[in-house]
CSV table of C-alpha atoms in Angstrom, one decimal:
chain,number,residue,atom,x,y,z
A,17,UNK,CA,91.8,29.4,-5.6
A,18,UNK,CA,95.4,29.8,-5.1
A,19,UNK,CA,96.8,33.3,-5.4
A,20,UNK,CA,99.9,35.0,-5.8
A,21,UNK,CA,99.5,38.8,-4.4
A,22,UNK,CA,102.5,41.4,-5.2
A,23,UNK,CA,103.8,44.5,-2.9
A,24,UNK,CA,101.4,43.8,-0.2
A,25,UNK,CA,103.9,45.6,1.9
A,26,UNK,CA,105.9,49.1,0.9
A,27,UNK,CA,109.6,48.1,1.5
A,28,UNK,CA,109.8,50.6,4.4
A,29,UNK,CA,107.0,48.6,6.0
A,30,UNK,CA,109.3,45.1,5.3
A,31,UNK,CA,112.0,46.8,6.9
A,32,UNK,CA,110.4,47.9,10.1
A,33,UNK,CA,109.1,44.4,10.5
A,34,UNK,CA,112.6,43.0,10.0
A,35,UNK,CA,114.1,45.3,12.1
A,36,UNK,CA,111.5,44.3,14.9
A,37,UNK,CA,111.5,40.7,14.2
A,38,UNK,CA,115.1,40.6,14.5
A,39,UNK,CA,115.1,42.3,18.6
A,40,UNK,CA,112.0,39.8,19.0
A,41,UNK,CA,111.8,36.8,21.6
A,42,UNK,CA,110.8,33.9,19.9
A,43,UNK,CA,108.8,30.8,21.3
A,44,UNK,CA,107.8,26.9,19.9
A,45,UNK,CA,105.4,27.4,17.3
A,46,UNK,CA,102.9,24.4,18.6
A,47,UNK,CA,101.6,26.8,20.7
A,48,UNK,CA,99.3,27.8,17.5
A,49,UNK,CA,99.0,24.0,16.3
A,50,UNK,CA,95.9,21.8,17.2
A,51,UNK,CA,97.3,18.3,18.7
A,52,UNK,CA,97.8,16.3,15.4
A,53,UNK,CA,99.6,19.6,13.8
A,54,UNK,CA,101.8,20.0,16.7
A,55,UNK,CA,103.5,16.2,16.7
A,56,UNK,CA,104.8,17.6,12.4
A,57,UNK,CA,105.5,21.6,13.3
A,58,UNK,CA,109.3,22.3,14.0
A,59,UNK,CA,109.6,26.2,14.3
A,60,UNK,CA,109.6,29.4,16.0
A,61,UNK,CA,107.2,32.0,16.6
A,62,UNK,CA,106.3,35.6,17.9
A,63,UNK,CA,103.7,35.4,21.2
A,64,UNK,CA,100.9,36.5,19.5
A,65,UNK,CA,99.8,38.9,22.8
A,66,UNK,CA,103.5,40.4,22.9
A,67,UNK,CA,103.7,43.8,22.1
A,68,UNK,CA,105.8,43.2,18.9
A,69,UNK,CA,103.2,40.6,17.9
A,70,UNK,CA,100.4,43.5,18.6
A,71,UNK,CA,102.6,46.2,16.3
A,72,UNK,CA,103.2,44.2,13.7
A,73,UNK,CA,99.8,42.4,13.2
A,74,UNK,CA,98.0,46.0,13.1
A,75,UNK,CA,100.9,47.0,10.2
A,76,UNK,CA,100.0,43.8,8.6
A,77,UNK,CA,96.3,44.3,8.7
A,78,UNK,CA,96.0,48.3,7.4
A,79,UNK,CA,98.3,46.8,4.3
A,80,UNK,CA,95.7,44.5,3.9
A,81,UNK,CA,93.1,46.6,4.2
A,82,UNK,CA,94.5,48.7,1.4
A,83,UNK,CA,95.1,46.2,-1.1
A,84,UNK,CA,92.0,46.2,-3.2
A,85,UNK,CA,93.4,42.5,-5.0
A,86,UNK,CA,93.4,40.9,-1.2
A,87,UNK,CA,90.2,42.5,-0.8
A,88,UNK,CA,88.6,40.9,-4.0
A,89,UNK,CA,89.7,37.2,-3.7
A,90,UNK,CA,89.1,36.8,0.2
A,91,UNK,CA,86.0,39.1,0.6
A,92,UNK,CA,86.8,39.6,4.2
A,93,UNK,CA,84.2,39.1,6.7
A,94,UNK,CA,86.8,38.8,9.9
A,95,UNK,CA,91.0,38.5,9.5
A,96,UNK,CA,92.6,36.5,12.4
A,97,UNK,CA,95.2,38.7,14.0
A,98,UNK,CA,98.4,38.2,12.0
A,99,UNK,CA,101.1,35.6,13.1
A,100,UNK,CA,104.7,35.6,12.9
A,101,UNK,CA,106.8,32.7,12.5
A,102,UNK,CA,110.4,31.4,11.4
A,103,UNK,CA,112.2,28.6,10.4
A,104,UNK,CA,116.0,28.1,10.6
A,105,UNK,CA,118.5,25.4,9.5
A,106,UNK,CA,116.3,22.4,10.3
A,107,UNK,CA,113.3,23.4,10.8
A,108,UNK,CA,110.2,22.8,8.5
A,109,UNK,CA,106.2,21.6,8.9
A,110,UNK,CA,104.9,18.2,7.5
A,111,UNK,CA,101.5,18.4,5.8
A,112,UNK,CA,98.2,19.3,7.5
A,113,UNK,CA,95.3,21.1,7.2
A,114,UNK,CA,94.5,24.1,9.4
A,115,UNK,CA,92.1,23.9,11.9
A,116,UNK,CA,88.4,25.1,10.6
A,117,UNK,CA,87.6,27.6,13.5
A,118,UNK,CA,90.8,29.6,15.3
A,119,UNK,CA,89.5,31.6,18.6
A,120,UNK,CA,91.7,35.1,19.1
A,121,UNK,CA,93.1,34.6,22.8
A,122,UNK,CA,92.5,38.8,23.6
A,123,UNK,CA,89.4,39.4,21.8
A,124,UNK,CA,87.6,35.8,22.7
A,125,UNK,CA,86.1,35.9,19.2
A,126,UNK,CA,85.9,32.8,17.0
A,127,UNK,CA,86.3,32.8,13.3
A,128,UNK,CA,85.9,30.0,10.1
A,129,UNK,CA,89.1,29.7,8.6
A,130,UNK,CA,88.0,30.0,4.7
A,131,UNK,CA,91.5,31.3,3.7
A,132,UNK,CA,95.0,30.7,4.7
A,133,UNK,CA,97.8,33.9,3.5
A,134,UNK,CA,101.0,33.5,4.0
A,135,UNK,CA,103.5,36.4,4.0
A,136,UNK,CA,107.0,36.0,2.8
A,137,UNK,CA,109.3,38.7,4.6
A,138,UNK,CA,112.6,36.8,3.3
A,139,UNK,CA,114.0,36.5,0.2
A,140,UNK,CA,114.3,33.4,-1.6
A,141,UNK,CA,118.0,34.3,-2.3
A,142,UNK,CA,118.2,34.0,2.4
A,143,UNK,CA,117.9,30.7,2.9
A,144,UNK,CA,117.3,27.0,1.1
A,145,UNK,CA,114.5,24.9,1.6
A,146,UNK,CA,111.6,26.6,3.0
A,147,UNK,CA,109.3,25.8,-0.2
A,148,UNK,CA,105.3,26.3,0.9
A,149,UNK,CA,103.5,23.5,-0.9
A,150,UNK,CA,100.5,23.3,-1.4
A,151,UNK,CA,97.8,20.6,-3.0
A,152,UNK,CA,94.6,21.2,-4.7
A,153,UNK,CA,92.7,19.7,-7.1
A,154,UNK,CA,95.0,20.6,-9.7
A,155,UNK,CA,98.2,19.1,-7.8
A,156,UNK,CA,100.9,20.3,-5.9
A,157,UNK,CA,102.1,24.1,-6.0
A,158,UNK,CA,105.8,24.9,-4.4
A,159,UNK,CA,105.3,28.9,-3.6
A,160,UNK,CA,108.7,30.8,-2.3
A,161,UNK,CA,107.7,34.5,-2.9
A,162,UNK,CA,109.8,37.6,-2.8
A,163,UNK,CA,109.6,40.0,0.6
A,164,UNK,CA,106.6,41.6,1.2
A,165,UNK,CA,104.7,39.2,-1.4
A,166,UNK,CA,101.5,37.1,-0.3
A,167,UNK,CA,100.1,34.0,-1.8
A,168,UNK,CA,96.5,33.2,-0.4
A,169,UNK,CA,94.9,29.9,-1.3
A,170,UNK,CA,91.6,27.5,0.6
A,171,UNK,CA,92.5,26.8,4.2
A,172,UNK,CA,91.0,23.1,3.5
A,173,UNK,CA,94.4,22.5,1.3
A,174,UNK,CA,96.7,20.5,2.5
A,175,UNK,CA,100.2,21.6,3.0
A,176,UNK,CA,103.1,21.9,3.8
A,177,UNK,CA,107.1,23.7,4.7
A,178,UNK,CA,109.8,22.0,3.3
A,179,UNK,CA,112.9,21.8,5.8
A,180,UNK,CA,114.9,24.3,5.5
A,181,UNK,CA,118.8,23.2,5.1
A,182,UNK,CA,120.4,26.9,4.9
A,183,UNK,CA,119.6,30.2,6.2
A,184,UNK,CA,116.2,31.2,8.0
A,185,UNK,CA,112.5,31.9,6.6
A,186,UNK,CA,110.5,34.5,8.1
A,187,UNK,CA,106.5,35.0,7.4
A,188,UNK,CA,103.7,36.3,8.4
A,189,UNK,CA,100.1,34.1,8.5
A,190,UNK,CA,96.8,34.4,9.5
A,191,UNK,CA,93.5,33.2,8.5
A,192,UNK,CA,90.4,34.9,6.7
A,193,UNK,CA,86.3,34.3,7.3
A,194,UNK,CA,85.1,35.2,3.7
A,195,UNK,CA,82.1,36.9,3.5
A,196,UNK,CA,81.2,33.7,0.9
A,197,UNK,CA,82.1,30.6,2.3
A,198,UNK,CA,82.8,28.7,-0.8
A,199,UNK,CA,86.1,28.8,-2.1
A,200,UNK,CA,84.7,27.8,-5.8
A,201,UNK,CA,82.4,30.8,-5.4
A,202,UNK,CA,84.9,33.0,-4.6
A,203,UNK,CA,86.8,32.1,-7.5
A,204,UNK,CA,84.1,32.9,-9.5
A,205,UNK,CA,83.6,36.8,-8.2
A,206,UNK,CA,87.1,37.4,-8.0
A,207,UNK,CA,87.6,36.5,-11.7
A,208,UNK,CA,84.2,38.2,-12.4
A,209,UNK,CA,85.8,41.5,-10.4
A,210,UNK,CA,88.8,41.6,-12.2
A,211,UNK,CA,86.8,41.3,-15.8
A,212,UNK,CA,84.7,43.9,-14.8
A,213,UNK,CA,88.2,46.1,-14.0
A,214,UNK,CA,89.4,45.4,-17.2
A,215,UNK,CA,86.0,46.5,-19.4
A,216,UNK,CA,85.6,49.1,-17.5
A,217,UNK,CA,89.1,50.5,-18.6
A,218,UNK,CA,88.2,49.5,-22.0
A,219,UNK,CA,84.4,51.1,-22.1
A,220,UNK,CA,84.3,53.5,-19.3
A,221,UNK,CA,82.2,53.5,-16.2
A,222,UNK,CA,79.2,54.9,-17.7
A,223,UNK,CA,78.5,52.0,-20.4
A,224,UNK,CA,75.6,50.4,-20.0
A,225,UNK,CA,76.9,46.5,-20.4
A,226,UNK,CA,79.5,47.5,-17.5
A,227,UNK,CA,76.6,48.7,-15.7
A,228,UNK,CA,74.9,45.6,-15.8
A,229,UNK,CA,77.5,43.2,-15.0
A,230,UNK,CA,78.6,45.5,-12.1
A,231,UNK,CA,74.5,45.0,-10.8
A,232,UNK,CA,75.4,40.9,-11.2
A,233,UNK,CA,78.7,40.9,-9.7
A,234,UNK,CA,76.8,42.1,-6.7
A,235,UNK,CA,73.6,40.2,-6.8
A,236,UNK,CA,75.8,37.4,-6.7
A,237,UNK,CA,77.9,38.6,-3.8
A,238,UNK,CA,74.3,39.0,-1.8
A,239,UNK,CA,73.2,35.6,-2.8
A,240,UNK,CA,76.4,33.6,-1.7
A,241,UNK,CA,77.3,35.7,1.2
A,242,UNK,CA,77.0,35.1,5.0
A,243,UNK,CA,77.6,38.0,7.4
């Protein structure tokens, strides 16, 4: 499932983290990459222990935590602390696949990588190039999102960031252990969520067909989930 997710950050939110990212030291962004990653990555990122990498992860993850849509299509179990990266005139990442389980450097805990997010905290209208793309098994999906959007999608897809040949692209990314490890699954309850959302406007909470399909969205989340 590929998502596109709106507003995930309040544009006072987007401008503190601009404001911070700008006075931030940046570093070579293999330090995140697995070997084979590392020889096609070509950008810059925050130190994820820094203290502006601490700040800005825990804004990152309370807008997360609000966002009932997030919520719904990645069923968090465990979110890997948030990353910061950028890419100026040049820079860009050939395709790969993330690495399945990413251990937290502070915390020593380990987590599957089910979902990939990436954060857009440029405009599309900063810089050219830059394009995230992404293949699945119904082709390839460029995403270049406003500020403050997110577009989630299986970490087992392949991608990519296309070099970028003006201006620089700033982001946030981080991984997600679903509560349901299957990414067809999790189609499935998210679209069966958002059905349910959209009867229940129609019919009101108290109907007894919404009542029922609320009691299988959830025997379905305790048959396919893993905590």
């Amino acid at each position: 499932m590929l998502l596109h997710i709106p507003r995930i950050l309040t544009q006072d939110e987007l401008t503190h983290c601009r404001r911070v990212l700008d006075a931030a030291d940046w570093i070579d962004g293999k330090v995140t990459a697995g070997d084979q990653s590392a020889k096609a990555k070509v950008n810059l990122q925050v130190p994820q222990t820094s203290d502006t990498g601490r700040e800005l992860g825990t804004l990152v993850l309370r807008a997360l935590a609000r966002n009932d849509l997030f919520t719904s299509a990645a069923l968090p179990l465990r979110v890997f602390p948030p990353l910061f990266n950028r890419y100026d005139t040049g820079m860009y990442f050939d395709a790969h696949v993330d690495n399945a389980i990413r251990p937290d450097p502070e915390s020593g805990f380990r987590i599957r990588t089910d979902v990939s997010s990436t954060l857009f905290l440029t405009d599309p209208d900063e810089y050219d190039g830059g394009e995230l793309v992404i293949a699945d098994t119904y082709g390839t999906h460029e995403v270049k999102l406003p500020a403050g959007d997110l577009v989630l999608y299986p970490a087992t897809s392949l991608h990519s960031v296309r070099r970028i040949t003006r201006g620089s692209r700033w982001a946030s990314f981080f991984w997600t252990q679903s509560m349901v490890k299957d990414d067809g699954c999790r189609a499935i309850l998210h679209e069966f969520d958002r059905s349910i959302i959209t009867a229940r406007q129609a019919l009101g909470d108290g109907n007894p067909a919404i009542l029922g399909l609320t009691a299988t969205y959830h025997n379905l989340v305790r048959r396919w989930s893993e905590l």
